[in-house]
């Protein structure tokens, strides 16, 4: 009898547990109300732990924001963030002088490398209707040789991200990284672990209609693969049933058939070749040794990773500003 394709099943916590080369994935689903003049919630903040508001109340959280929800300026070193925003908007600013507004299906891929400060705020643009947000932030590790590369970020705009459709039309996959049956994602940042195709890094958002069946492409024996079931009611992986808010680590080299239940399902798939190096994490720093963590903290205290060039720690753009990206070299993309 062949072994099960499933290694482990686990509940989706906060954040979601991942396998090497990923560090974790944070899933944000917030049903924000109408926005006020400052693009914060048109609602009382009473009863919230402002600055550390991670408890869902009335369907949403402020996170570290005091006026606008989100994550005011904070440092990173030694890894990458992949920020996938199917719904809502994010205002990005960083210590390189780069900035932008993205969302509505866009993805930002940022290599923190040797060190960067950035903020990610969630401006509530709509004054007369709710401002729902759906966001995944995936932390992808960097190998030792790449932990001190220059920081860099790249936009994968919604219209750049290809969607694979199964022959029966019942399964669609947004291919953010990797390849699905000949449908290839755009290139990631140049120093990413994902930039080498032999590492088989994949980030896929999968949508399945009720009763849909789909066979995942087979990958190599050494590839780590995880699937996260965050919307729907039940999903069969071969002969094992997952319920909503469960994840599974899979054998990537075995035949894997997904069979959806009677509601539309949404899944995230992460896979890649493990980096296989020691991981020492302290908050926003991910290095290989405790000594390197100490050095990261000292470097940050000494240099502030270039300092903060923006007027506020939770900087947001004017309400009427559209989606755009301005890079450290001054180049600008407007959507």
Coordinates of C-alpha atoms in Angstrom, one line a residue:
X1 CA 0.0 0.0 0.0
X2 CA 1.4 3.4 -0.9
X3 CA 1.9 5.9 1.9
X4 CA -0.5 8.8 2.3
X5 CA 0.3 11.9 0.3
X6 CA -0.3 13.9 3.5
X7 CA 2.5 14.2 6.0
X8 CA 0.6 16.3 8.6
X9 CA -2.7 18.1 9.1
X10 CA -2.8 21.2 11.3
X11 CA -5.2 24.0 12.2
X12 CA -4.5 27.4 10.7
X13 CA -3.4 29.6 13.6
X14 CA -2.1 33.2 13.5
X15 CA 0.3 33.1 11.8
X16 CA 0.1 30.0 9.6
X17 CA 3.0 27.5 10.1
X18 CA 5.1 26.9 7.0
X19 CA 8.0 24.7 5.9
X20 CA 11.6 25.7 4.8
X21 CA 12.2 27.8 2.7
X22 CA 9.3 29.7 4.1
X23 CA 9.2 31.1 7.6
X24 CA 5.5 31.7 8.1
X25 CA 2.4 33.2 6.4
X26 CA 0.1 35.8 8.1
X27 CA -3.5 35.8 6.9
X28 CA -5.3 39.1 7.4
X29 CA -9.1 39.2 6.8
X30 CA -10.7 42.4 8.1
X31 CA -14.1 43.8 7.4
X32 CA -13.2 47.5 7.9
X33 CA -16.1 50.0 8.1
X34 CA -16.3 53.3 6.2
X35 CA -13.2 55.5 6.4
X36 CA -13.0 58.8 8.2
X37 CA -11.3 62.0 7.0
X38 CA -7.9 60.5 7.9
X39 CA -8.6 57.2 6.2
X40 CA -9.0 55.4 9.6
X41 CA -12.1 53.6 10.7
X42 CA -15.3 55.8 11.0
X43 CA -15.9 54.0 14.3
X44 CA -14.9 54.3 18.0
X45 CA -11.5 52.8 18.9
X46 CA -12.6 52.4 22.5
X47 CA -11.9 49.1 24.1
X48 CA -9.0 48.4 21.7
X49 CA -5.4 47.9 22.7
X50 CA -4.1 50.6 20.4
X51 CA -0.6 49.9 19.2
X52 CA -1.1 46.1 19.8
X53 CA -4.7 45.5 18.5
X54 CA -4.7 41.9 17.2
X55 CA -8.0 40.8 18.6
X56 CA -10.9 40.8 16.1
X57 CA -13.6 43.2 17.4
X58 CA -16.5 44.1 15.1
X59 CA -14.8 42.1 12.4
X60 CA -11.5 44.1 12.2
X61 CA -8.2 45.0 13.9
X62 CA -6.0 48.1 14.0
X63 CA -2.8 46.0 14.4
X64 CA 0.1 48.4 15.3
X65 CA -1.7 51.4 13.8
X66 CA -3.0 54.3 16.0
X67 CA -5.1 56.2 13.5
X68 CA -5.0 54.0 10.3
X69 CA -4.9 50.2 10.6
X70 CA -1.6 48.5 9.6
X71 CA 2.0 48.3 10.5
X72 CA 3.9 51.6 11.0
X73 CA 7.7 51.7 10.3
X74 CA 9.6 48.7 11.5
X75 CA 12.9 47.0 10.4
X76 CA 13.6 43.7 8.6
X77 CA 16.9 41.9 7.8
X78 CA 17.8 38.5 6.3
X79 CA 14.6 37.4 4.4
X80 CA 11.9 38.4 2.0
X81 CA 8.2 39.5 2.3
X82 CA 5.7 38.5 -0.4
X83 CA 2.6 40.6 0.2
X84 CA -0.5 39.3 -1.7
X85 CA -3.5 41.6 -1.5
X86 CA -6.6 40.1 -3.3
X87 CA -8.9 42.8 -1.7
X88 CA -8.3 46.2 -0.2
X89 CA -5.2 48.5 -0.4
X90 CA -1.8 48.8 1.2
X91 CA 0.3 52.0 1.4
X92 CA 4.0 51.1 1.4
X93 CA 6.9 53.4 2.4
X94 CA 10.5 52.5 3.2
X95 CA 13.9 53.7 4.2
X96 CA 15.2 53.5 0.6
X97 CA 12.8 56.4 -0.3
X98 CA 10.6 54.0 -2.2
X99 CA 6.8 54.1 -1.7
X100 CA 3.6 53.1 -3.3
X101 CA 0.0 52.0 -3.1
X102 CA -1.1 48.6 -4.2
X103 CA -3.9 46.0 -3.8
X104 CA -6.9 44.7 -5.6
X105 CA -5.0 41.6 -6.7
X106 CA -1.5 43.1 -6.7
X107 CA 1.6 41.5 -5.1
X108 CA 4.6 43.2 -3.6
X109 CA 7.8 41.1 -3.4
X110 CA 10.4 42.7 -1.1
X111 CA 13.9 41.5 -0.4
X112 CA 14.9 43.0 2.9
X113 CA 18.5 41.8 2.5
X114 CA 21.0 43.7 4.7
X115 CA 18.3 45.8 6.3
X116 CA 15.4 48.0 5.5
X117 CA 12.7 50.0 7.4
X118 CA 9.2 49.9 5.9
X119 CA 5.6 50.6 6.8
X120 CA 2.5 48.9 5.5
X121 CA -0.7 50.8 6.2
X122 CA -4.2 49.9 5.2
X123 CA -5.9 53.2 4.2
X124 CA -9.7 53.1 4.3
X125 CA -10.5 54.9 1.1
X126 CA -14.2 54.5 0.9
X127 CA -16.2 57.0 3.0
X128 CA -19.7 55.7 2.2
X129 CA -19.2 52.0 2.1
X130 CA -17.1 49.3 3.9
X131 CA -13.4 48.8 3.2
X132 CA -12.8 45.0 3.3
X133 CA -9.2 43.8 3.3
X134 CA -7.8 40.4 2.4
X135 CA -4.1 40.0 2.6
X136 CA -1.4 37.3 2.9
X137 CA 2.1 38.2 4.0
X138 CA 4.5 35.3 3.3
X139 CA 8.0 35.4 4.7
X140 CA 10.5 33.6 2.5
X141 CA 13.9 33.0 3.9
X142 CA 17.2 33.9 2.2
X143 CA 20.2 31.6 2.2
X144 CA 23.3 32.8 4.1
X145 CA 25.0 34.0 0.9
X146 CA 22.1 36.4 0.2
X147 CA 21.3 37.8 3.7
X148 CA 23.3 41.0 3.1
X149 CA 22.2 41.8 -0.5
X150 CA 20.9 45.3 -1.2
X151 CA 17.3 45.7 -0.3
X152 CA 15.0 45.7 -3.3
X153 CA 11.3 45.5 -4.1
X154 CA 9.3 44.6 -7.1
X155 CA 5.6 45.0 -8.0
X156 CA 3.8 42.1 -9.5
X157 CA 0.6 44.0 -10.6
X158 CA -2.6 42.2 -10.9
X159 CA -2.5 42.3 -14.7
X160 CA 1.0 40.7 -14.7
X161 CA 0.0 37.7 -12.7
X162 CA -1.2 34.9 -15.0
X163 CA -4.2 32.7 -14.1
X164 CA -4.2 29.0 -15.0
X165 CA -7.6 27.6 -15.8
X166 CA -8.2 23.8 -15.8
X167 CA -9.5 22.2 -19.0
X168 CA -13.0 21.8 -17.4
X169 CA -13.0 25.5 -16.3
X170 CA -13.7 24.6 -12.6
X171 CA -10.3 25.4 -11.1
X172 CA -8.4 28.6 -11.5
X173 CA -4.9 29.3 -10.1
X174 CA -3.2 32.7 -9.8
X175 CA 0.5 31.8 -10.4
X176 CA 2.4 34.3 -8.2
X177 CA 5.6 32.2 -8.2
X178 CA 6.5 29.0 -10.0
X179 CA 4.6 27.3 -12.9
X180 CA 1.3 25.4 -13.3
X181 CA 1.1 23.2 -16.4
X182 CA 3.0 25.7 -18.6
X183 CA 1.5 28.8 -17.0
X184 CA 4.6 30.7 -15.6
X185 CA 4.7 33.4 -12.9
X186 CA 6.6 36.7 -13.5
X187 CA 10.2 36.8 -12.3
X188 CA 10.7 37.5 -8.6
X189 CA 13.3 39.8 -7.2
X190 CA 16.8 39.0 -8.5
X191 CA 18.3 37.7 -5.2
X192 CA 15.3 35.6 -4.2
X193 CA 15.6 31.9 -3.5
X194 CA 12.7 31.7 -6.0
X195 CA 14.8 33.3 -8.8
X196 CA 16.5 29.9 -9.4
X197 CA 13.9 27.6 -11.1
X198 CA 15.6 24.5 -9.7
X199 CA 14.4 25.5 -6.2
X200 CA 10.8 25.0 -7.5
X201 CA 9.4 27.8 -5.3
X202 CA 5.6 28.1 -5.9
X203 CA 3.0 30.5 -4.5
X204 CA -0.4 29.7 -5.9
X205 CA -3.9 31.1 -5.0
X206 CA -6.3 28.3 -6.0
X207 CA -10.1 28.8 -6.5
X208 CA -12.2 25.7 -7.0
X209 CA -15.9 25.6 -7.9
X210 CA -18.3 23.3 -6.0
X211 CA -17.5 19.6 -6.7
X212 CA -14.4 20.6 -8.8
X213 CA -11.5 18.1 -9.0
X214 CA -7.9 19.1 -9.8
X215 CA -4.7 17.1 -9.9
X216 CA -1.6 19.0 -8.6
X217 CA 1.5 18.9 -10.8
X218 CA 4.1 16.6 -9.3
X219 CA 7.4 18.1 -8.0
X220 CA 10.7 16.7 -6.8
X221 CA 11.1 14.3 -3.8
X222 CA 13.0 16.9 -1.8
X223 CA 10.5 19.7 -2.3
X224 CA 8.4 20.9 0.7
X225 CA 4.8 21.5 -0.2
X226 CA 2.0 22.9 2.0
X227 CA -1.7 23.7 1.3
X228 CA -3.9 26.1 3.3
X229 CA -7.7 25.8 3.1
X230 CA -9.1 29.1 4.2
X231 CA -12.5 29.4 2.4
X232 CA -15.1 26.7 1.7
X233 CA -16.5 23.9 3.7
X234 CA -14.6 20.7 3.0
X235 CA -11.8 19.5 0.7
X236 CA -10.6 16.0 0.0
X237 CA -6.9 15.4 -0.7
X238 CA -6.9 12.0 -2.3
X239 CA -9.0 10.1 0.4
X240 CA -8.4 12.4 3.4
X241 CA -10.9 15.2 4.2
X242 CA -9.8 18.6 5.3
X243 CA -12.3 21.1 6.9
X244 CA -12.2 24.8 6.7
X245 CA -9.2 26.5 8.5
X246 CA -6.9 23.5 8.2
X247 CA -3.6 23.1 6.4
X248 CA -1.7 20.1 5.3
X249 CA 2.0 19.4 4.5
X250 CA 2.2 17.1 1.4
X251 CA 4.6 14.8 -0.4
X252 CA 5.2 16.9 -3.5
X253 CA 6.4 13.9 -5.5
X254 CA 3.2 11.9 -5.2
X255 CA -0.1 12.0 -7.2
X256 CA -2.3 14.5 -5.4
X257 CA -6.0 15.0 -6.3
X258 CA -8.0 17.8 -4.8
X259 CA -11.7 17.3 -4.7
X260 CA -13.8 20.2 -3.5
X261 CA -17.0 20.0 -1.4
X262 CA -20.3 21.8 -2.3
X263 CA -19.1 25.4 -1.7
X264 CA -16.5 27.4 -3.7
X265 CA -13.1 26.8 -2.1
X266 CA -10.1 29.0 -1.8
X267 CA -6.6 27.6 -1.1
X268 CA -3.1 28.9 -0.8
X269 CA -0.2 26.6 -1.9
X270 CA 3.4 27.2 -0.9
X271 CA 6.2 25.0 -2.0
X272 CA 10.0 25.1 -2.5
X273 CA 13.3 23.3 -2.0
X274 CA 14.4 23.8 1.6
X275 CA 17.4 26.0 2.1
X276 CA 18.6 23.7 4.9
X277 CA 20.5 26.2 7.0
X278 CA 20.1 27.1 10.7
X279 CA 17.3 29.7 11.3
X280 CA 17.6 32.1 14.2
X281 CA 14.8 34.6 14.3
X282 CA 14.3 37.5 16.7
X283 CA 11.2 39.5 15.7
X284 CA 11.9 41.1 12.3
X285 CA 15.5 39.7 11.9
X286 CA 16.1 36.2 10.5
X287 CA 19.8 35.1 10.5
X288 CA 21.8 31.9 10.8
X289 CA 23.3 32.5 14.3
X290 CA 22.5 34.2 17.6
X291 CA 25.7 36.4 17.0
X292 CA 24.3 37.6 13.7
X293 CA 21.0 38.5 15.5
X294 CA 23.0 40.6 18.0
X295 CA 24.8 42.3 15.2
X296 CA 21.6 43.0 13.4
X297 CA 20.2 44.7 16.5
X298 CA 23.3 46.7 16.9
X299 CA 23.4 47.8 13.3
X300 CA 19.8 48.8 13.5
X301 CA 20.4 50.9 16.6
X302 CA 23.4 52.5 15.1
X303 CA 22.2 53.2 11.5
X304 CA 18.4 52.9 11.6
X305 CA 19.0 51.1 8.3
X306 CA 19.2 54.5 6.6
X307 CA 16.7 56.3 8.7
X308 CA 13.0 57.2 8.0
X309 CA 12.5 59.8 5.3
X310 CA 8.7 60.1 5.7
X311 CA 6.8 62.6 7.8
X312 CA 5.0 60.0 9.9
X313 CA 5.7 56.5 11.1
X314 CA 2.3 55.4 9.7
X315 CA 2.5 57.4 6.5
X316 CA -0.4 57.2 4.0
X317 CA -1.0 58.7 0.6
X318 CA -3.8 61.1 -0.2
X319 CA -7.2 59.5 -0.6
X320 CA -7.5 60.2 -4.3
X321 CA -4.1 58.7 -5.2
X322 CA -4.4 55.6 -7.3
X323 CA -2.2 52.5 -7.4
X324 CA 1.4 53.2 -8.1
X325 CA 5.0 52.3 -7.1
X326 CA 7.9 54.7 -6.8
X327 CA 11.3 53.0 -6.5
X328 CA 14.4 54.0 -4.8
X329 CA 16.0 55.1 -8.1
X330 CA 13.1 57.4 -8.8
X331 CA 11.4 55.2 -11.4
X332 CA 7.7 55.3 -11.1
X333 CA 5.0 52.9 -12.1
X334 CA 1.4 54.1 -12.3
X335 CA -1.6 51.8 -12.6

